[in-house]
mmCIF file of C-alpha atoms in Angstrom:
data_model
loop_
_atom_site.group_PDB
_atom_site.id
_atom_site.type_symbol
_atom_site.label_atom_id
_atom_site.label_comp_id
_atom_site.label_asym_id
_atom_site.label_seq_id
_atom_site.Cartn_x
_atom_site.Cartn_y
_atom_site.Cartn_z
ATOM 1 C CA UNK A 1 71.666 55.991 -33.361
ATOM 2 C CA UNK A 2 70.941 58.687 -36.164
ATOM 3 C CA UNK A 3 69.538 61.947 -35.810
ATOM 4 C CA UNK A 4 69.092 61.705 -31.690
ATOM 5 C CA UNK A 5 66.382 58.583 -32.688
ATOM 6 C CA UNK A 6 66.640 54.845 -32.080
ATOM 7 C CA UNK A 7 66.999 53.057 -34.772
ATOM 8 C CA UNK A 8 66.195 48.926 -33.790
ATOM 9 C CA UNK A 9 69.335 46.899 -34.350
ATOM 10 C CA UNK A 10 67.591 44.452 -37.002
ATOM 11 C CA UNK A 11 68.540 43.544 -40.242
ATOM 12 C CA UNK A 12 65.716 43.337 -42.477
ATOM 13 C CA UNK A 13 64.772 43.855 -46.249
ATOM 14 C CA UNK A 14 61.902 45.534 -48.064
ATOM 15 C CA UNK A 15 58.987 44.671 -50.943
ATOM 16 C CA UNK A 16 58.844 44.595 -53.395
ATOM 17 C CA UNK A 17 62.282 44.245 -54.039
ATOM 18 C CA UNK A 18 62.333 41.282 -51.804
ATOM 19 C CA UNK A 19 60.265 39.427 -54.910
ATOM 20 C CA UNK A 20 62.073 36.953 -56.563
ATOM 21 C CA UNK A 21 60.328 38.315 -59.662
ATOM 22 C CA UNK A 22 61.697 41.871 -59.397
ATOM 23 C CA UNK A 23 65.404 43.246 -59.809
ATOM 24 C CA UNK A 24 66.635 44.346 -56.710
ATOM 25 C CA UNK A 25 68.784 47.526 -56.997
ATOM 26 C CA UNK A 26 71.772 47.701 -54.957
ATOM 27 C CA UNK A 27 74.309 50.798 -54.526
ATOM 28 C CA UNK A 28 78.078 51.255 -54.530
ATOM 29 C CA UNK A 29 80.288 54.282 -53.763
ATOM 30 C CA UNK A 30 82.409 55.200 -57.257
ATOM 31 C CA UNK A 31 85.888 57.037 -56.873
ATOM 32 C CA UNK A 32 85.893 60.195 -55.475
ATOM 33 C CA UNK A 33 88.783 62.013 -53.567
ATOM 34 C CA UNK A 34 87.523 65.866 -52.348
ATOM 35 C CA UNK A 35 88.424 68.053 -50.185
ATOM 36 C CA UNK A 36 86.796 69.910 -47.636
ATOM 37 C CA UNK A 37 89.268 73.188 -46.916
ATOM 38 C CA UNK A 38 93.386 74.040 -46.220
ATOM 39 C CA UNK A 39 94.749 71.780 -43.759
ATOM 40 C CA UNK A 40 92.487 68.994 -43.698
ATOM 41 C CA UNK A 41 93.469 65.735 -45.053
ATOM 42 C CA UNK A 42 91.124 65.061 -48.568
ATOM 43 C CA UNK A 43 88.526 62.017 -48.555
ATOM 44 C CA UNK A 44 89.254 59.502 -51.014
ATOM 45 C CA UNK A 45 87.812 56.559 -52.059
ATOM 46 C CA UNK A 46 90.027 54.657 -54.221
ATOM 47 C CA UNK A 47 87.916 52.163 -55.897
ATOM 48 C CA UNK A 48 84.196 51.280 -56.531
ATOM 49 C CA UNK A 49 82.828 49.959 -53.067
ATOM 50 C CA UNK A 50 79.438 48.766 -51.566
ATOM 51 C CA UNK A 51 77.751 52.136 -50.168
ATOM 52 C CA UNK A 52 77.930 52.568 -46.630
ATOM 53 C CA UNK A 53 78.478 56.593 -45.380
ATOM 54 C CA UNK A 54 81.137 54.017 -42.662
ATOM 55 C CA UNK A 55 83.974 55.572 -44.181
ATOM 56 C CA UNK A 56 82.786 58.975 -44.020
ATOM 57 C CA UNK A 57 82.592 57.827 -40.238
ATOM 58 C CA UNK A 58 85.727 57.023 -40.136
ATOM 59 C CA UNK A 59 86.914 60.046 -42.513
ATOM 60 C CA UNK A 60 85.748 62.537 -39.635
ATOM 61 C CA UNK A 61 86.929 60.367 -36.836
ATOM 62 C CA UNK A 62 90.348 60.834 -38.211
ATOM 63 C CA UNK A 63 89.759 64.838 -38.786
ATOM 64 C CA UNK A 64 87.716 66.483 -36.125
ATOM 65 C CA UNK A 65 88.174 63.206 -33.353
ATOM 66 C CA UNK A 66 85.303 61.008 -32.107
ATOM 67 C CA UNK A 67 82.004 62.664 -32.439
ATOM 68 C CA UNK A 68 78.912 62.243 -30.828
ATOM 69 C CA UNK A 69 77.181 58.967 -31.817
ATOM 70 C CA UNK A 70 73.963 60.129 -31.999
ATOM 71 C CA UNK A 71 75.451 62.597 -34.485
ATOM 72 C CA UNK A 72 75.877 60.411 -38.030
ATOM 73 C CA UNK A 73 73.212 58.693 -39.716
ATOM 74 C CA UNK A 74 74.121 55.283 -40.762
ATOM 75 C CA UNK A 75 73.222 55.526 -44.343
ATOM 76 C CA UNK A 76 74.015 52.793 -47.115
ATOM 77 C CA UNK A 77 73.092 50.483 -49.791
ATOM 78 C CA UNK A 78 69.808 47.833 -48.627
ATOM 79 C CA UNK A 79 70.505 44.234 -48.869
ATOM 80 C CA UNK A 80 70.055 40.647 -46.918
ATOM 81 C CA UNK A 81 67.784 38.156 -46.849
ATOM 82 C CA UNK A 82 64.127 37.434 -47.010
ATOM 83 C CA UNK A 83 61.792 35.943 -44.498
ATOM 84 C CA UNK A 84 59.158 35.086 -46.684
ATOM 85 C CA UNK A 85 60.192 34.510 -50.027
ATOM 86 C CA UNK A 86 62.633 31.281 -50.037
ATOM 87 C CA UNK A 87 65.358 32.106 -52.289
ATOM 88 C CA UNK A 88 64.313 31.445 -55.925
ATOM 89 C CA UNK A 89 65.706 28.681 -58.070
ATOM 90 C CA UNK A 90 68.152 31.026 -60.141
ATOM 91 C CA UNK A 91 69.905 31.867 -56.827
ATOM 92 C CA UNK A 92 70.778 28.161 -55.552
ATOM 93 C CA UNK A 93 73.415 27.168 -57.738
ATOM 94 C CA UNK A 94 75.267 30.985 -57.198
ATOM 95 C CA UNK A 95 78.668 30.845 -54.247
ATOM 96 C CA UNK A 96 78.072 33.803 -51.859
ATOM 97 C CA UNK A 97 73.731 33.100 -51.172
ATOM 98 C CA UNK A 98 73.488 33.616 -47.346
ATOM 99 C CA UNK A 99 70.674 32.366 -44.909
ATOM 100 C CA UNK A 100 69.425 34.800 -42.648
ATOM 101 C CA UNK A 101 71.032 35.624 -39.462
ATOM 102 C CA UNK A 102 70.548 34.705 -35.722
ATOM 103 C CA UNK A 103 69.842 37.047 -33.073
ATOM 104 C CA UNK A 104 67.246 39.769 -35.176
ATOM 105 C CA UNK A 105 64.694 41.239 -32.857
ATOM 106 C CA UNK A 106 62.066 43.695 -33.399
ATOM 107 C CA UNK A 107 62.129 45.993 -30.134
ATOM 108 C CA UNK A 108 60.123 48.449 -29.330
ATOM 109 C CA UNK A 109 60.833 50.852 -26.291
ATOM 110 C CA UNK A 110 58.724 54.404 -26.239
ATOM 111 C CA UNK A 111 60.712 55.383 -22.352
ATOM 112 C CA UNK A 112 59.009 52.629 -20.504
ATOM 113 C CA UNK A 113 61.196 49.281 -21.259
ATOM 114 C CA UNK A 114 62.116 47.317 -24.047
ATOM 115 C CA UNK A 115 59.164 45.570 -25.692
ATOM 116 C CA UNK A 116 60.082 42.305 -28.116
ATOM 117 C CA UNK A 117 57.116 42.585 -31.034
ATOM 118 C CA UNK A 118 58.893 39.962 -33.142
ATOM 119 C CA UNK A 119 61.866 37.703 -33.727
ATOM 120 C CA UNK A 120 62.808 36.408 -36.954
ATOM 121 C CA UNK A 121 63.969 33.312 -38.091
ATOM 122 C CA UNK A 122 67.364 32.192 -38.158
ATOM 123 C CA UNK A 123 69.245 30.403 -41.199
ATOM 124 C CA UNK A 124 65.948 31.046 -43.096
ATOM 125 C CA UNK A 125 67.163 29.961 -47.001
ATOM 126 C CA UNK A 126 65.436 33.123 -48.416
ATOM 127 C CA UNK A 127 65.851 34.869 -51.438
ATOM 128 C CA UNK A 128 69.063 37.353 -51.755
ATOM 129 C CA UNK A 129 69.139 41.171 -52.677
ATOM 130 C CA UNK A 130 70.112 43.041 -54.243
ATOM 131 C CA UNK A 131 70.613 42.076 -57.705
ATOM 132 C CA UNK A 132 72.712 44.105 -59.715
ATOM 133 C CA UNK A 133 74.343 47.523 -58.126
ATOM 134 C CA UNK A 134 75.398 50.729 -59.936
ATOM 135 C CA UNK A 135 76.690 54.187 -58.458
ATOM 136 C CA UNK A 136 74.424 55.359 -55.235
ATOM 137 C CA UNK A 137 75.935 57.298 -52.516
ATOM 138 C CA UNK A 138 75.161 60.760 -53.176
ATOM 139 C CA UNK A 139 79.042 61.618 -52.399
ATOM 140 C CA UNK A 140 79.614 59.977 -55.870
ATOM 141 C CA UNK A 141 76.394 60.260 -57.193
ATOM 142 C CA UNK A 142 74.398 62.644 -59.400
ATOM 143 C CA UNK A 143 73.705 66.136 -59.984
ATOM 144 C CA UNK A 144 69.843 67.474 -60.958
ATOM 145 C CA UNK A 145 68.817 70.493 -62.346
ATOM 146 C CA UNK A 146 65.592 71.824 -61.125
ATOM 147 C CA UNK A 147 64.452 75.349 -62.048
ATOM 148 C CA UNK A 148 62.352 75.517 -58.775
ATOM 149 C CA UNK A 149 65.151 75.119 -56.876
ATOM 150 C CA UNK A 150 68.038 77.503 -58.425
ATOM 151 C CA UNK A 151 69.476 75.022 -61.589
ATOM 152 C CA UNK A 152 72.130 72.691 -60.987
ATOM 153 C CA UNK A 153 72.132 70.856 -57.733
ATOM 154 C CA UNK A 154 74.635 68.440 -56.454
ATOM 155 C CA UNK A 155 74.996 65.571 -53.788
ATOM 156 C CA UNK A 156 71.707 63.499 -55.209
ATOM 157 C CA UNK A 157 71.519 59.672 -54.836
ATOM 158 C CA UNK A 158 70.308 56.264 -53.547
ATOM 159 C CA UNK A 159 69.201 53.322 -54.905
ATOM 160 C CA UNK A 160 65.884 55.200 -55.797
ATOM 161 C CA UNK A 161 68.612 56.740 -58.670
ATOM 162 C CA UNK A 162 69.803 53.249 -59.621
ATOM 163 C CA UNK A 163 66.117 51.272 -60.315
ATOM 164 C CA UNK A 164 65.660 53.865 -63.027
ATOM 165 C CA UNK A 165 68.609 53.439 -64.238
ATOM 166 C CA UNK A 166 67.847 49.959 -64.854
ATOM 167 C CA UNK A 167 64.524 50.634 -66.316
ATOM 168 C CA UNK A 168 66.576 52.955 -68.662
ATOM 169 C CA UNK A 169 69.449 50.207 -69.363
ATOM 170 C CA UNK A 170 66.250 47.438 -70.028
ATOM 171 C CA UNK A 171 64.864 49.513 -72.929
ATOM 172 C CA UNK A 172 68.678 49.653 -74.258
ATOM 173 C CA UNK A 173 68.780 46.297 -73.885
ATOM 174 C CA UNK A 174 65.534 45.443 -75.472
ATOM 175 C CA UNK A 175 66.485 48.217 -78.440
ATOM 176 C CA UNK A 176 69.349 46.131 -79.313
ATOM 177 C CA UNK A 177 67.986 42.884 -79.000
ATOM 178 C CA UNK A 178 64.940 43.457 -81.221
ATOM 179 C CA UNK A 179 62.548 42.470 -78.778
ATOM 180 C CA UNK A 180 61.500 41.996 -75.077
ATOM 181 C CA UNK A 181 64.506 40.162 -73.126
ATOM 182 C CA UNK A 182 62.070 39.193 -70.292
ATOM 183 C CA UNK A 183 62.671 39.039 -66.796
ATOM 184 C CA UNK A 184 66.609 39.899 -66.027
ATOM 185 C CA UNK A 185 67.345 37.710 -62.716
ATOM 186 C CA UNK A 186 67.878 33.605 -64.623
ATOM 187 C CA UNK A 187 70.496 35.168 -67.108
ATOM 188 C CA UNK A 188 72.189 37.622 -64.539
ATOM 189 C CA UNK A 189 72.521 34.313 -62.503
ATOM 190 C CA UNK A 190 73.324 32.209 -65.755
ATOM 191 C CA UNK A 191 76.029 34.898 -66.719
ATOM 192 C CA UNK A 192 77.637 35.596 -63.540
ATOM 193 C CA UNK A 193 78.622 31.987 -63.368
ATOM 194 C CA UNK A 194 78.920 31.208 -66.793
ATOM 195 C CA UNK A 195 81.625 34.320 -67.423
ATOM 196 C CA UNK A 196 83.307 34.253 -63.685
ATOM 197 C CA UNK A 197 86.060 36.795 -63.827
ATOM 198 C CA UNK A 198 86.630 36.625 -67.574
ATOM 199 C CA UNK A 199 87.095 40.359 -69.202
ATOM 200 C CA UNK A 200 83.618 40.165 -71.122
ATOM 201 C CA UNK A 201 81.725 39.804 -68.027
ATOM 202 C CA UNK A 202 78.406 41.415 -67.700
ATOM 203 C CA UNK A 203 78.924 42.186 -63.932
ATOM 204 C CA UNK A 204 82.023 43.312 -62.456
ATOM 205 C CA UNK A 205 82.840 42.226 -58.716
ATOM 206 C CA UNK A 206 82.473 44.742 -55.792
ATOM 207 C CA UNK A 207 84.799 43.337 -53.252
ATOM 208 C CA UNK A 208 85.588 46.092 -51.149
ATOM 209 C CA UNK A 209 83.134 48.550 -48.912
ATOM 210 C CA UNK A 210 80.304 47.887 -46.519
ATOM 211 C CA UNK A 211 76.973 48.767 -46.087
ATOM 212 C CA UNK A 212 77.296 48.863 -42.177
ATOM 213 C CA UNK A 213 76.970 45.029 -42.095
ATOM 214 C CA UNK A 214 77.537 43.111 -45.363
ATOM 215 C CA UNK A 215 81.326 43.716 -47.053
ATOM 216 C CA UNK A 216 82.088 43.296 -50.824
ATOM 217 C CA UNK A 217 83.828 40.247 -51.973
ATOM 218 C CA UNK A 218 84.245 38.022 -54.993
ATOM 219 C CA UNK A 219 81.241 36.540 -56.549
ATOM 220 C CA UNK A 220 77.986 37.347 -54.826
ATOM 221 C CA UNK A 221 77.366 38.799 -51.422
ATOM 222 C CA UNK A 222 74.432 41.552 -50.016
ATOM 223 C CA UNK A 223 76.382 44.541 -50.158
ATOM 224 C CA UNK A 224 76.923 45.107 -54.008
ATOM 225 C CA UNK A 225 74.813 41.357 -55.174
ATOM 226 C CA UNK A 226 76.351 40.273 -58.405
ATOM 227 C CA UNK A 227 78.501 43.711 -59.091
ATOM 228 C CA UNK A 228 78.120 46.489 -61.339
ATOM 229 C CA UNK A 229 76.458 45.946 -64.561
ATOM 230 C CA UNK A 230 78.756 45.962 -67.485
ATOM 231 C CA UNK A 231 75.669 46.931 -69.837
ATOM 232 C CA UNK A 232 77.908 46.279 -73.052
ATOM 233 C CA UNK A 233 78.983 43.151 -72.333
ATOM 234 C CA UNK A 234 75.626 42.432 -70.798
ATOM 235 C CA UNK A 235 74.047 43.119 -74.344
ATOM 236 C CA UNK A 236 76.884 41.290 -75.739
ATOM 237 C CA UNK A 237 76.036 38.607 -74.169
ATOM 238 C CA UNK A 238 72.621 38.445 -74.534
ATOM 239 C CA UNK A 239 72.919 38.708 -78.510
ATOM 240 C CA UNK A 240 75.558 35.577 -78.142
ATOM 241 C CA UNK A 241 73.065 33.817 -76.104
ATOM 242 C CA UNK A 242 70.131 34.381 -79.039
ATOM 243 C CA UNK A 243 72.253 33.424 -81.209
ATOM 244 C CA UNK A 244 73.070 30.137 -80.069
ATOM 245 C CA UNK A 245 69.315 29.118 -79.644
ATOM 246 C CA UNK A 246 68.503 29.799 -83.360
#
């Protein structure tokens, strides 16, 4: 539970990032090591992980003891598996594609019993997301300045940071290329097999971190998706790709 509410134990995803014809952003945790006062232990985070506030969890576990569960909202990066859209053709020939999982109920219970208003299907071959992930959890994340609210302002993030990142990294991409590159998810797919783990890789793996259900690990999962964009090497390899057409 978060916040004193129920929250249904059901893993789901949401449109339109669900779409096989959008990029689905995903979020990771970047290094960070702080420290909240004299004689407490700092938080660190040694590596980029999948975002999942589970370590903070575990981070005041081992500091103030076990608090109250209803205490910590479970916050993280989205990802799983659709329902409705099958997965798309550019995700069948990727290691890591899951089918949805068994036992997902939607339950309802306002005080006077459980009600079931839905069960999904298991092993469902549905399309994947996220994507592509880049830095979300606002522990690691981003500082605004707003003049309404006093200037600089820290702790800021989610994946509602990250999808304009991309938009931003698309129009870099385009800039270089000369022209539209079209719709990213066949040559993320293309590249993230064609490259593997060579050091010119557009995406780097995420393999450690959760987001409360799905951990990081090599090649494609739903925590992280293909990795971190490399966008360098991801233009790189875009103008080697062009070239090799003409």
């Amino acid at each position: 539970s978060g916040f004193n509410q129920p929250f249904p134990n059901l893993l789901s995803v949401d449109s339109p990032a669900s779409d096989p014809a959008i990029t689905a952003a995903g979020g990771t945790t970047t290094p960070i090591s702080k420290s909240f006062g004299p004689g407490t232990p700092p938080l660190v985070v040694p590596t980029e992980q999948v975002w999942g506030w589970d370590y903070l969890r575990d981070y005041f576990i081992e500091v103030i003891g076990s608090p109250d569960e209803n205490a910590f909202f479970p916050l993280g990066s989205g990802g799983g598996v659709s329902i409705f859209w099958p997965a798309p053709w550019y995700q069948t020939r990727t290691a890591g594609i899951r089918v949805t999982e068994p036992g997902q109920s939607l339950i309802f219970d306002d005080g006077s019993g459980p009600q079931h208003l839905l069960e999904l299907p298991a092993g469902f071959a549905g399309r994947n997301l996220p994507d592509v992930s880049l830095d979300a959890d606002p522990f690691s994340g981003f500082l605004v300045y707003s003049s309404l609210d006093g200037g600089l302002l820290a702790g800021y993030g989610g994946t509602s940071f990250v999808a304009p990142q991309l938009n931003g990294v698309s129009a870099l991409l385009e800039q270089a290329a000369g022209g539209r590159i079209g719709l990213w998810n066949p040559m993320l797919y293309r590249f993230k097999n064609s490259y593997a783990k060579s050091a010119s890789s557009p995406l780097t793996d995420i393999v450690t971190g959760d987001n409360w259900y799905y951990a990081g690990r090599p090649g494609y999962e739903p925590g992280a998706g293909l990795g971190v964009l490399n966008v360098a090497n991801l233009s790189a390899a875009i103008a080697n790709e062009r070239a090799s057409c003409h």
